[in-house]
Coordinates of C-alpha atoms in Angstrom, one line a residue:
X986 CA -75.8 107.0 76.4
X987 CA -77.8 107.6 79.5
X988 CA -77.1 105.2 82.6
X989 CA -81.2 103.6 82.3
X990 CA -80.1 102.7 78.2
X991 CA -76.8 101.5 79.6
X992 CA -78.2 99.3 82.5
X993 CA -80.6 97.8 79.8
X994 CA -78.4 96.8 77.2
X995 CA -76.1 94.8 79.7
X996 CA -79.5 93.1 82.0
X997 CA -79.9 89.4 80.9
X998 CA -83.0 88.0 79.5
X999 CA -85.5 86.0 80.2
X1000 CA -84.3 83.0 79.4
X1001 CA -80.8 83.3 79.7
X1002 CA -78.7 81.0 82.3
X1003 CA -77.3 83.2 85.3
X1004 CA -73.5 82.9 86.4
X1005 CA -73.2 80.2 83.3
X1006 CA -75.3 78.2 84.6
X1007 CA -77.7 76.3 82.3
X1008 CA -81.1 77.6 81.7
X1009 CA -83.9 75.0 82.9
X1010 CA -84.9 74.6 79.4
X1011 CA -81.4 73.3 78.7
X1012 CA -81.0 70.7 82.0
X1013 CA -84.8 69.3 80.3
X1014 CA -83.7 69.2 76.6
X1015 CA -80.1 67.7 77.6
X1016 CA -82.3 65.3 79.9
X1017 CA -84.7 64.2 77.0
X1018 CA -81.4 63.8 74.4
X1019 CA -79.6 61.6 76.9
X1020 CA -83.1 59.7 77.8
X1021 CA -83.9 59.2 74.2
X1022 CA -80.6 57.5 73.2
X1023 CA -81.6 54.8 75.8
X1024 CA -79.0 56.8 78.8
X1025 CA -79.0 56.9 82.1
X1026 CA -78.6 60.5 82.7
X1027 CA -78.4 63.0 85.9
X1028 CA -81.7 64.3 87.3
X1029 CA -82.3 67.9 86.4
X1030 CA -83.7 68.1 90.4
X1031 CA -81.4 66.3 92.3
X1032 CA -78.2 65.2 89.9
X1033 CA -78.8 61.3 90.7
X1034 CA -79.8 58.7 88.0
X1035 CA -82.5 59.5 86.0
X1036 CA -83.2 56.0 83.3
X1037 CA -85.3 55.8 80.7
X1038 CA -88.6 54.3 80.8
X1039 CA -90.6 52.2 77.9
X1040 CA -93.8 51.7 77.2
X1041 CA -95.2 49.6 74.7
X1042 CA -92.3 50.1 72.3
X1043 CA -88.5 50.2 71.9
X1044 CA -88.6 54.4 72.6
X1045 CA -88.2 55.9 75.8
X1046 CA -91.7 57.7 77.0
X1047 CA -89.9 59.6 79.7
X1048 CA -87.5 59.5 82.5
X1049 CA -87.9 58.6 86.5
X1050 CA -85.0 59.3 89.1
X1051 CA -83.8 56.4 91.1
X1052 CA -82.7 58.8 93.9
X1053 CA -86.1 61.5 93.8
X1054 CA -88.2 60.3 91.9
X1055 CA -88.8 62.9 89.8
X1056 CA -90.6 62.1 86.1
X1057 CA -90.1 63.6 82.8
X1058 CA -92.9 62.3 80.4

């Protein structure tokens, strides 16, 4: 096995999470599990309080930080 096929087999992809950190698709999708089971969870941005927000029903329509402000919807 040449050095080049070596180096490839071993780099990460894409979409994997660096140092075993999470992946941004996995701080959202954790975000949107804990929001949709009426949580208060941690900001994927800042790690204060992100609570759900309602519309017309009794289902969450998103997320805003208390701390940020940052919105999922």
């Amino acid at each position: 096995m040449t050095t080049a096929v070596a180096e490839r087999a071993t780099a990460p992809a894409l979409f994997d999470g660096l140092g075993g950190r999470p992946t941004l698709d996995e701080l959202i999708a954790g975000a949107w599990e804990g929001l949709t089971a009426h949580a208060v969870v941690d900001c994927p941005v800042c790690q204060g309080e992100l609570e759900p927000e309602y519309g017309a029903h009794a289902r969450p329509i998103g997320g805003r930080c208390r701390a940020c402000g940052t919105r999922l919807s």
